[in-house]
Tab-separated table of C-alpha atoms in Angstrom:
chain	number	residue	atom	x	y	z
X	1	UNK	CA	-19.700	10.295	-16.665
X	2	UNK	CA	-22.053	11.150	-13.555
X	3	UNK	CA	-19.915	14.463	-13.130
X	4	UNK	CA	-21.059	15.264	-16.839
X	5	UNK	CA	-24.686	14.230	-16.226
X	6	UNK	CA	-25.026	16.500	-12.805
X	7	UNK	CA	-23.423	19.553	-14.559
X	8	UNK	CA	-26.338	19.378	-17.804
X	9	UNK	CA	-29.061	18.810	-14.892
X	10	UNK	CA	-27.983	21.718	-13.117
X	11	UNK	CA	-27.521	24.114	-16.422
X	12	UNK	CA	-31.073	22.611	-17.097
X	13	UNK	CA	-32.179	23.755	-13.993
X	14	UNK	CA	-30.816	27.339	-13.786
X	15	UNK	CA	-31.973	27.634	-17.624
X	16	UNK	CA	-35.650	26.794	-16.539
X	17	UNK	CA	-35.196	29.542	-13.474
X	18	UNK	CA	-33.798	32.363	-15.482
X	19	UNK	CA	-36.698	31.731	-18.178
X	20	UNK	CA	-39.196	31.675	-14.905
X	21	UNK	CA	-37.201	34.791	-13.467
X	22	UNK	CA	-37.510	37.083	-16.688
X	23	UNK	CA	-41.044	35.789	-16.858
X	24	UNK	CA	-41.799	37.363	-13.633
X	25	UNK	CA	-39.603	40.437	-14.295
X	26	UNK	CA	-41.534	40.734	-17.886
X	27	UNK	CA	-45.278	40.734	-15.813
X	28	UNK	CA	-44.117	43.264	-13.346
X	29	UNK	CA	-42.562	45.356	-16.043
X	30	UNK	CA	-46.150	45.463	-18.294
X	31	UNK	CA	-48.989	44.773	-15.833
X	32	UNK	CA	-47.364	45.590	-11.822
X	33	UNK	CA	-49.703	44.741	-9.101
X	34	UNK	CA	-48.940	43.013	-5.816
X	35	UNK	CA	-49.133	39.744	-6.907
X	36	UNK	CA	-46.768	40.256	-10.002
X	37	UNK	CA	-43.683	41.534	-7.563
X	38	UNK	CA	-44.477	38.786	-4.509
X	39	UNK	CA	-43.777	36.497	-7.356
X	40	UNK	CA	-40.868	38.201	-8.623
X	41	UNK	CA	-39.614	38.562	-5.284
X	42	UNK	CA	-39.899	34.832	-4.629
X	43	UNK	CA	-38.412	33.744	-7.729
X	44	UNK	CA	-35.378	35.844	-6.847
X	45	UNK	CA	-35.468	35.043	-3.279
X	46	UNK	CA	-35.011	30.794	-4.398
X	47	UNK	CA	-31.465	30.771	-5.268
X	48	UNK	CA	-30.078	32.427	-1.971
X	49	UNK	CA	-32.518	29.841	0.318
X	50	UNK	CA	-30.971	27.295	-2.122
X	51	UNK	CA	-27.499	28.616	-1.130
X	52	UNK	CA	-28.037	28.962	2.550
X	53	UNK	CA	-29.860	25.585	2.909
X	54	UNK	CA	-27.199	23.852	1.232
X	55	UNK	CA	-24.287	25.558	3.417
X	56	UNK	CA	-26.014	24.366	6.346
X	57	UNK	CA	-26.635	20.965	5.776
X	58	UNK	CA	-22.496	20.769	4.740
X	59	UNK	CA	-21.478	22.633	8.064
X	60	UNK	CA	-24.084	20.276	10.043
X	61	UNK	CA	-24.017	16.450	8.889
X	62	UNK	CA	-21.556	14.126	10.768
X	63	UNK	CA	-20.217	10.841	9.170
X	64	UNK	CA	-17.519	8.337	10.198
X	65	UNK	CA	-15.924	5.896	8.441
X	66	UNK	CA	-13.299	3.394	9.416
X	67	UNK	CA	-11.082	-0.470	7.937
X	68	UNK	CA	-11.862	-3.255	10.117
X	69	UNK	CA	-8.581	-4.169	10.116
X	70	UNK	CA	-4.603	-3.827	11.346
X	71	UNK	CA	-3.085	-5.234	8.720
X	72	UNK	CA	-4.373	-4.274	4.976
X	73	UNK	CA	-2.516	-6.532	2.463
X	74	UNK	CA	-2.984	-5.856	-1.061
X	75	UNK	CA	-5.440	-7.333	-3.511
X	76	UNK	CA	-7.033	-9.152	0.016
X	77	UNK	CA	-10.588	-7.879	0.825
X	78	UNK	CA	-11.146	-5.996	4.473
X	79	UNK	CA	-14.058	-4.922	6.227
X	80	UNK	CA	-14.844	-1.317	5.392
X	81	UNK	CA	-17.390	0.537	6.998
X	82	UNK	CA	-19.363	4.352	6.462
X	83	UNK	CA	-21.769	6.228	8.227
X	84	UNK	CA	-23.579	9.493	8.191
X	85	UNK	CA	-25.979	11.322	11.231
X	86	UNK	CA	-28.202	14.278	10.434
X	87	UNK	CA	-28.331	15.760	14.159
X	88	UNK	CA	-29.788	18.827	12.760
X	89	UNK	CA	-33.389	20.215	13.033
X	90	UNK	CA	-34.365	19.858	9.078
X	91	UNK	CA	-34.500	17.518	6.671
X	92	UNK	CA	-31.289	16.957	4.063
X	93	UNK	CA	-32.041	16.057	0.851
X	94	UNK	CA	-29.182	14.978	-1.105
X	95	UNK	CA	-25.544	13.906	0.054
X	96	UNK	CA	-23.410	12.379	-2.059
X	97	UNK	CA	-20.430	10.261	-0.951
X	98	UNK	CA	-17.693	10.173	-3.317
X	99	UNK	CA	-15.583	6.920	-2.892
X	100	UNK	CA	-12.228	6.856	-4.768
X	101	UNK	CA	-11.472	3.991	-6.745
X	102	UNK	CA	-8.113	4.746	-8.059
X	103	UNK	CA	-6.123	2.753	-5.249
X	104	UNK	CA	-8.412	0.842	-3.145
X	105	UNK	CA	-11.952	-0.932	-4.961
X	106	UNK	CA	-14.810	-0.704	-2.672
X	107	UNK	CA	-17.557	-3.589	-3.581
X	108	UNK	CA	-21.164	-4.070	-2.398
X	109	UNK	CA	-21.806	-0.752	-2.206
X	110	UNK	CA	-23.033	1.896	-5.473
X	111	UNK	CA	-20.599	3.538	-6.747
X	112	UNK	CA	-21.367	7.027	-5.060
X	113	UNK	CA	-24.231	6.797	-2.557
X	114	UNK	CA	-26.716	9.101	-2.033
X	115	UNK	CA	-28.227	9.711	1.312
X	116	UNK	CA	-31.489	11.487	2.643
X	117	UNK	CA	-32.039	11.892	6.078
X	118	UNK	CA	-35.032	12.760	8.605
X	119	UNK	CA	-33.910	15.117	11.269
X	120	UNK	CA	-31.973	12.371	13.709
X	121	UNK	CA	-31.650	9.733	11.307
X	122	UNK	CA	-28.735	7.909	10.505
X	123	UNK	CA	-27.552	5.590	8.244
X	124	UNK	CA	-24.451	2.681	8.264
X	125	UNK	CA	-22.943	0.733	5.623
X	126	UNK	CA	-20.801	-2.213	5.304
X	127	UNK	CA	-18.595	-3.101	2.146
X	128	UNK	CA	-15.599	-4.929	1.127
X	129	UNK	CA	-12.612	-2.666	0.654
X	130	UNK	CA	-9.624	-4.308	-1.614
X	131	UNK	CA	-6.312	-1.888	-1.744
X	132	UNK	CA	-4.414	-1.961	-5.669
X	133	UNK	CA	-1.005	-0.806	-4.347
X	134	UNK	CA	1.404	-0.947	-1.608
X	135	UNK	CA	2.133	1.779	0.462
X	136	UNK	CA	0.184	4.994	2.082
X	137	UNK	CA	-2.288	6.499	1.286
X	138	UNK	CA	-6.148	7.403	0.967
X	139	UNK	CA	-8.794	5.446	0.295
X	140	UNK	CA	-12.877	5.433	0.845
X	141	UNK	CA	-14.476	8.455	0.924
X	142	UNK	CA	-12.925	11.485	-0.310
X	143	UNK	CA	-15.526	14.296	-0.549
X	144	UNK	CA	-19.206	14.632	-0.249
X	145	UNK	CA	-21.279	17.087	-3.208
X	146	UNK	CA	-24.337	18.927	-0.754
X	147	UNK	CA	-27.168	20.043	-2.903
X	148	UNK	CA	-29.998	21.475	-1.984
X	149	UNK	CA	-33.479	20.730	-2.881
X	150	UNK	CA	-33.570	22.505	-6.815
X	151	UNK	CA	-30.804	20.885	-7.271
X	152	UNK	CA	-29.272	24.313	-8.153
X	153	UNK	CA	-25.976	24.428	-5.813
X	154	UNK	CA	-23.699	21.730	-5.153
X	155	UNK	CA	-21.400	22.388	-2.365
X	156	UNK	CA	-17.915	20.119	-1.939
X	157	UNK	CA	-17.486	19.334	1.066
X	158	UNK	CA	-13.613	17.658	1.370
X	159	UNK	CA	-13.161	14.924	4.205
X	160	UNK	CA	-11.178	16.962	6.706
X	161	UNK	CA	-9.748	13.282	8.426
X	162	UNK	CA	-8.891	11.076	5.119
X	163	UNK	CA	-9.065	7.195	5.965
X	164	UNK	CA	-5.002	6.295	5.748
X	165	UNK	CA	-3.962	2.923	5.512
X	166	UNK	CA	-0.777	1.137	5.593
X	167	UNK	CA	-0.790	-1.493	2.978
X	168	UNK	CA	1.892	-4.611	2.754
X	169	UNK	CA	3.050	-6.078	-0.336
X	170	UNK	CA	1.467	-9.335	-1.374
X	171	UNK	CA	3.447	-12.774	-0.681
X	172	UNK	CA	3.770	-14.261	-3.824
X	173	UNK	CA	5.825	-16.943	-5.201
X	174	UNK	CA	9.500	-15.375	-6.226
X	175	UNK	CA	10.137	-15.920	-10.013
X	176	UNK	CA	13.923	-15.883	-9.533
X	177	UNK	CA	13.553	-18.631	-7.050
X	178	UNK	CA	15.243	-21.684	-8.862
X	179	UNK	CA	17.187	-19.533	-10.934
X	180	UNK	CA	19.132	-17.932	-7.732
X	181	UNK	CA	18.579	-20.570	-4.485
X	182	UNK	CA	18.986	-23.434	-6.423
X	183	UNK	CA	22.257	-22.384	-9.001
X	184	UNK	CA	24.243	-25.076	-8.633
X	185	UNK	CA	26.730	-24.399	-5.901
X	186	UNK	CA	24.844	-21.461	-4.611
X	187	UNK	CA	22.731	-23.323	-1.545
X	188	UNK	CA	25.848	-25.740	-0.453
X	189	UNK	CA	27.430	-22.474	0.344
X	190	UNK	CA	24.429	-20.100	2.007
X	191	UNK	CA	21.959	-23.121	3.337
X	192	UNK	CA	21.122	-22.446	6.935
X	193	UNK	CA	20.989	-26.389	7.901
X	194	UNK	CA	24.121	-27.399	7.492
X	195	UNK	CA	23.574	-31.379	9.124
X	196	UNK	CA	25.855	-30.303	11.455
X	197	UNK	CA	24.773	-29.858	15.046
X	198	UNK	CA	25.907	-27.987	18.357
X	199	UNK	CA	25.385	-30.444	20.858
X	200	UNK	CA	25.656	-29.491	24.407
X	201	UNK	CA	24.653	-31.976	27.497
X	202	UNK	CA	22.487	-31.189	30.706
X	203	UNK	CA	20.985	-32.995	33.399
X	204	UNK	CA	18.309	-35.504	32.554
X	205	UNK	CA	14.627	-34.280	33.207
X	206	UNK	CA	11.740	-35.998	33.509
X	207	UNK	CA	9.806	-35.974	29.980
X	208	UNK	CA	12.751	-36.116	27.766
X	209	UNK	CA	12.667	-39.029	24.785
X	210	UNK	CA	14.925	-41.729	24.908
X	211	UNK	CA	16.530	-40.545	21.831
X	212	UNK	CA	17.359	-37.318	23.723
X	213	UNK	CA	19.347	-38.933	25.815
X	214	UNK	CA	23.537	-39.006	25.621
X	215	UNK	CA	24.177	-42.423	25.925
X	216	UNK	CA	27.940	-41.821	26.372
X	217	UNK	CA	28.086	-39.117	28.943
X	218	UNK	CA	25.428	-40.828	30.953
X	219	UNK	CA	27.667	-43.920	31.170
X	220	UNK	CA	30.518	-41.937	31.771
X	221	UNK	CA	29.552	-40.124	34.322
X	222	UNK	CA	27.111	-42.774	35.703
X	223	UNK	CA	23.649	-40.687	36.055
X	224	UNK	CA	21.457	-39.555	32.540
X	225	UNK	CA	22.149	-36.916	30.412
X	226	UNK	CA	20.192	-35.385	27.729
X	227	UNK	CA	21.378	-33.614	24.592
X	228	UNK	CA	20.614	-30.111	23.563
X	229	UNK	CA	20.942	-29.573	20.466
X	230	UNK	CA	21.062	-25.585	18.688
X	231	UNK	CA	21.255	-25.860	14.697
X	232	UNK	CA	24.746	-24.350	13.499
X	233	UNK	CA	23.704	-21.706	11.113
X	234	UNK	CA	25.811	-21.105	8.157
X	235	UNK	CA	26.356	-17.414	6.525
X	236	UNK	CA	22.828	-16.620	4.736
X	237	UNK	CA	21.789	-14.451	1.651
X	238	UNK	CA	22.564	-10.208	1.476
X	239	UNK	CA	19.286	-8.289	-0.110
X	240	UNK	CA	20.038	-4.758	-0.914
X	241	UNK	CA	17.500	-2.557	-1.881
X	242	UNK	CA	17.510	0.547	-3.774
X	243	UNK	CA	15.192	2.906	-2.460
X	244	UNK	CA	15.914	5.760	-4.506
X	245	UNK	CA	13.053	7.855	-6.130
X	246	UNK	CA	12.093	7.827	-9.364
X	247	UNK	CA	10.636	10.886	-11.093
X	248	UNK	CA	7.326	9.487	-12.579
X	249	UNK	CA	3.911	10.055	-12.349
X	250	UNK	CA	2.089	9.266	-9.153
X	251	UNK	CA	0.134	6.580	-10.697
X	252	UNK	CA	3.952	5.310	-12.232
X	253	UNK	CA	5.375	5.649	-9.071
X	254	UNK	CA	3.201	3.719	-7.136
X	255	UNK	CA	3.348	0.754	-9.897
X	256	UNK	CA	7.287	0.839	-9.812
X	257	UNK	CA	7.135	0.984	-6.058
X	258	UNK	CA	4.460	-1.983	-5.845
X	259	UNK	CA	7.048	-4.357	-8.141
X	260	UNK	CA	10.047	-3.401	-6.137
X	261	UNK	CA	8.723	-4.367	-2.664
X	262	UNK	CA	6.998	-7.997	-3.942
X	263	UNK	CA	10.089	-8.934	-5.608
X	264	UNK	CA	12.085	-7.784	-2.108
X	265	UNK	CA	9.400	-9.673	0.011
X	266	UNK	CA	9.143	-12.682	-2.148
X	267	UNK	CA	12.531	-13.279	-2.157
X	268	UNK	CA	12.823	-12.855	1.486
X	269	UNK	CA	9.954	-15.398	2.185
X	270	UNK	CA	11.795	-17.824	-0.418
X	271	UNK	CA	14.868	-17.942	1.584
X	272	UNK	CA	12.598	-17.709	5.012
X	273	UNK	CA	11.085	-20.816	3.286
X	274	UNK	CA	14.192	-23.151	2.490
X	275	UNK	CA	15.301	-21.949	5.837
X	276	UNK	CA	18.378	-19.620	4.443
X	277	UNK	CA	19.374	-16.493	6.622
X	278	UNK	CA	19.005	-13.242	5.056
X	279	UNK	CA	20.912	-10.082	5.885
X	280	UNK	CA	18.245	-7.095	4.011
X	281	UNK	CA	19.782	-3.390	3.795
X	282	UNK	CA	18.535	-0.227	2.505
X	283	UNK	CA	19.360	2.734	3.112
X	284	UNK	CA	17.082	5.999	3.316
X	285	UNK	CA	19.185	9.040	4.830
X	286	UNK	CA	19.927	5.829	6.649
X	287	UNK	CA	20.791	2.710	6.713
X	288	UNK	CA	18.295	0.078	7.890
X	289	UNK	CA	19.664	-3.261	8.524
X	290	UNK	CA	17.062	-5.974	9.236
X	291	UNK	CA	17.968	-9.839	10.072
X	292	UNK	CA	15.534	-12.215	9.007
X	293	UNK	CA	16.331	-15.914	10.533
X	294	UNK	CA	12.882	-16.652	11.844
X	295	UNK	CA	8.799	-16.335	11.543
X	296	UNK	CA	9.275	-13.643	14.455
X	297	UNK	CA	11.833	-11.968	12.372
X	298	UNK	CA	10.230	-12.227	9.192
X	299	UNK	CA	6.989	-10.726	10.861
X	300	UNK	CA	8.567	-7.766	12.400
X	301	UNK	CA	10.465	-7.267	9.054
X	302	UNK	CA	7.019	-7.869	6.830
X	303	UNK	CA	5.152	-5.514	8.864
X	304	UNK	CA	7.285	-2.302	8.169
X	305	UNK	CA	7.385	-3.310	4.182
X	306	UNK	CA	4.130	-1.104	3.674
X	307	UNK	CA	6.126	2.085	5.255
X	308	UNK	CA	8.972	2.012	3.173
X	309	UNK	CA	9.552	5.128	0.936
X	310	UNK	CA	11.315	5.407	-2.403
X	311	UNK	CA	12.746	8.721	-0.905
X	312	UNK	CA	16.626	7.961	-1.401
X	313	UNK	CA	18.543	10.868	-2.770
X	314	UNK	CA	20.832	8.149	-4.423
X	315	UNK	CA	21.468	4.266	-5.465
X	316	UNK	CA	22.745	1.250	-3.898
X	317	UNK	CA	26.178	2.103	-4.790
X	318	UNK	CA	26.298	4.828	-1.743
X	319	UNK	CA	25.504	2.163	1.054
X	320	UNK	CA	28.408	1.600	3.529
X	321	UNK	CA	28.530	-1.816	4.035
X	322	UNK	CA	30.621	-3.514	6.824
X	323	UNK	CA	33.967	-5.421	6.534
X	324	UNK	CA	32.771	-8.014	8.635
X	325	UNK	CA	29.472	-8.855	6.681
X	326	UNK	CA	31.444	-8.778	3.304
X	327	UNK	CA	34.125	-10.957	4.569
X	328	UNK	CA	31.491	-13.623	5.692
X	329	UNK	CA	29.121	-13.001	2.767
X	330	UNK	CA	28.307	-15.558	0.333
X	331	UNK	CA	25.683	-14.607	-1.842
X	332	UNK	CA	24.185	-10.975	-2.538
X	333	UNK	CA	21.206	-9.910	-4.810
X	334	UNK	CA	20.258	-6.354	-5.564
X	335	UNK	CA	16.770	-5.280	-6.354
X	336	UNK	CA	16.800	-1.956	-8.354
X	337	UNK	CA	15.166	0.314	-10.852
X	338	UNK	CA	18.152	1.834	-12.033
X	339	UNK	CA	20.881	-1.146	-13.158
X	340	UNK	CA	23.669	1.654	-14.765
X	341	UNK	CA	27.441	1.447	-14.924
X	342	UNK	CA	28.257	2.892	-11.973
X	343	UNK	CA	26.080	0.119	-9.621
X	344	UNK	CA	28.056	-2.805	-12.127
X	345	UNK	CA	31.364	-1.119	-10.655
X	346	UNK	CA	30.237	-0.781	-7.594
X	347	UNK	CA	29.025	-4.477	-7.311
X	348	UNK	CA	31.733	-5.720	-9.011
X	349	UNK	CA	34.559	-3.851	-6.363
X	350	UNK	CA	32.139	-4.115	-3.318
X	351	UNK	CA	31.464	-8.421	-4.474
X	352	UNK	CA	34.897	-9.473	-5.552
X	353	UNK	CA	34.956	-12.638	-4.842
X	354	UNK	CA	31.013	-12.891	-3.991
X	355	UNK	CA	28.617	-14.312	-6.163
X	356	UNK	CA	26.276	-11.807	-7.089
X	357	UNK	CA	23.149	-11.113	-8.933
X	358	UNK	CA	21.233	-7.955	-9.574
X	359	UNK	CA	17.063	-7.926	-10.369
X	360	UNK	CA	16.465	-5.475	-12.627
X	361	UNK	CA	12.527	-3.698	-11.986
X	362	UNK	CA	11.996	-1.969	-15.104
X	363	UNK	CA	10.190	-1.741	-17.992
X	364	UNK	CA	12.572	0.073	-19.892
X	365	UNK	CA	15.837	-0.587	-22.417
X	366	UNK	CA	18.941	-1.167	-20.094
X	367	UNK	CA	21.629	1.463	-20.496
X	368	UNK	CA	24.172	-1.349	-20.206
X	369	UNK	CA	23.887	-4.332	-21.715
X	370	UNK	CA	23.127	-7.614	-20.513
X	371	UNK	CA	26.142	-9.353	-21.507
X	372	UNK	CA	28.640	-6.481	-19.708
X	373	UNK	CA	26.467	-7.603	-16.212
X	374	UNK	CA	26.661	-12.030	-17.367
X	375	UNK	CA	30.991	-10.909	-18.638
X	376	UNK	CA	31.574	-9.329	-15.170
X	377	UNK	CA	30.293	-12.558	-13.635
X	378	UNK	CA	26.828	-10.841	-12.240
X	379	UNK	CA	23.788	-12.545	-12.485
X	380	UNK	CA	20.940	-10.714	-14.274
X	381	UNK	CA	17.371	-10.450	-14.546
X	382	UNK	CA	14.887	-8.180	-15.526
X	383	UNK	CA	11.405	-7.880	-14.357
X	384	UNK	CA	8.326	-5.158	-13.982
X	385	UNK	CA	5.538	-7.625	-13.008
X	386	UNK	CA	1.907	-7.389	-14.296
X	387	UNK	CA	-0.307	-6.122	-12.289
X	388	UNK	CA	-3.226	-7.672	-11.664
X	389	UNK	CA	-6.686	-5.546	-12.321
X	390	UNK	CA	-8.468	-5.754	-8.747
């Protein structure tokens, strides 16, 4: 809309000087005289000032522009803040900040600023910046339009160091949660307190409770004891997910992308939640094993969610996966956006035995039906979660 309203203005402008400049050219051609070419002259003269003027002040200004922030999560507002120095000699009349709004909303601030400043002047502006998406990638300013005072030029003028941020997937409540952690049978077999505790005795220090205490050692060997007791973990959850790309459009990809992480995260927090260990693999010219038993664990796991890229040259099916962790395994769920016939083989070989579901992140009609995944004793769900306007 504004990029349709500047181009008319300008035509309108140039219209109104090429009437003026065959004006001029029309006296000199009939009548001469001094005056008649000075004026000609000047006319003609106005679009290269225009041109030079506006070069300048797009070589000359300085801005800077920065997230208040180390961790951007999306749909949660950060600090964002902008702001531009004329360290020149002259003044500059019109700079336009362009601030993309296709991944990351920027509020309390018009939509694309204008700014004149005095030679020396500067100006600073704080908004609220709230990211759409997961991942990397640009957002704030992208480009500034120069113009000069006529209005007639209007140089681009591309940000030559892009703001970058990481974003992390939201936390949100998993929608398979009952469905899968609380199947019947399911958490007796992967919950990580069993009741059952490691008790090991040491010498009685000053502090300890009375129900620390280990009544029966201390009489036995006549002097206090205390117990020490480490929780006996039982085998957890496996997440697998399928990082492969999907040939979409960028706006697509980032959607599919956005829904494949939250359901991975979510799930991950679930079992972080009802205290169940989780095992997560994917695999992305290699495989990345993470171990998630604790809030330190989860944390280092959580923050490399916003770097992970759909970049896989293939799907789940083509992860090794150790003897030892299927042997032990009890549960496994795979996320993915591609649920064919070969990943049902693959899951019913690599699971036999295992109970097993796969999630499903699509929009689109399965190529295998629901009831072959349900027969082959898989769980299944599909999913491709709104998302929310921001």
């Amino acid at each position: 809309m504004q990029d349709g309203m500047r181009k008319r203005e300008r035509v309108i402008r140039w219209a109104v000087f090429f009437v003026l400049w065959i004006a001029a050219w029309i006296l000199i051609s009939f009548h001469g005289g001094r005056a008649a070419y000075m004026l000609f002259y000047f006319i003609t003269a106005v679009p290269l000032v225009s041109l030079v003027y506006a070069a300048g002040v797009a070589w000359q200004f300085k801005y800077y522009q920065k997230v208040e922030t180390g961790n951007v999560v999306k749909g949660e507002s950060v600090d964002y803040y902008f702001s531009i120095q004329n360290e020149g000699h002259f003044y500059y009349d019109s700079i336009q900040a362009e601030i993309s709004q296709e991944y990351a909303k920027v509020y309390q601030v018009e939509e694309n600023p204008c700014f004149h400043l005095f030679p020396g002047e500067g100006k600073e502006m704080k908004a609220s910046l709230c990211c759409r998406y997961r991942g990397e990638y640009q957002v704030g300013i992208g480009r500034f339009l120069v113009s000069d005072y006529l209005r007639l030029f209007s140089i681009s003028h591309r940000v030559k160091a892009p703001l970058m941020v990481t974003v992390l997937p939201r936390v949100i409540p998993w929608e398979f949660e009952k469905e899968i952690l609380e199947e019947e049978g399911v958490l007796q077999g992967i919950n990580a307190r069993s009741g059952e505790l490691d008790v090991q005795v040491r010498n009685y220090e000053a502090g300890d409770g009375m129900r620390q205490i280990h009544w029966k050692a201390s009489a036995k060997q006549g002097k206090l004891f205390s117990r020490e007791q480490e929780e006996r973990f039982r085998q957890g959850i496996l997440l697998l997910l399928d990082l492969q790309k999907h040939e979409e459009s960028e706006k697509e990809e980032l959607v599919f992308e956005d829904c494949m992480m939250e359901q991975a995260v979510s799930a991950v927090h679930a079992c972080l939640m009802r205290k169940i260990p989780v095992t997560f693999i994917c695999e992305n010219g290699k495989t990345s094993v993470f171990r998630i038993r604790n809030e330190a664990e989860w944390k280092e796991f959580y923050a490399t969610c916003g770097k992970m890229r759909f970049e896989a040259e293939h799907s789940l099916y083509r992860i090794p996966l150790e003897t030892a962790l299927l042997r032990e395994l009890k549960y496994a769920v795979c996320f993915t956006g591609a649920a064919d016939t070969e990943l049902l083989h693959w899951m019913k070989q690599e699971f036999a035995g295992v109970r097993s579901s796969v999630i499903f992140v699509s929009g689109e009609t399965l190529s295998t039906e629901r009831a072959v995944w349900t027969e082959a004793g898989i769980g299944f769900y599909q999913t491709y979660g709104e998302q929310e306007r921001i």
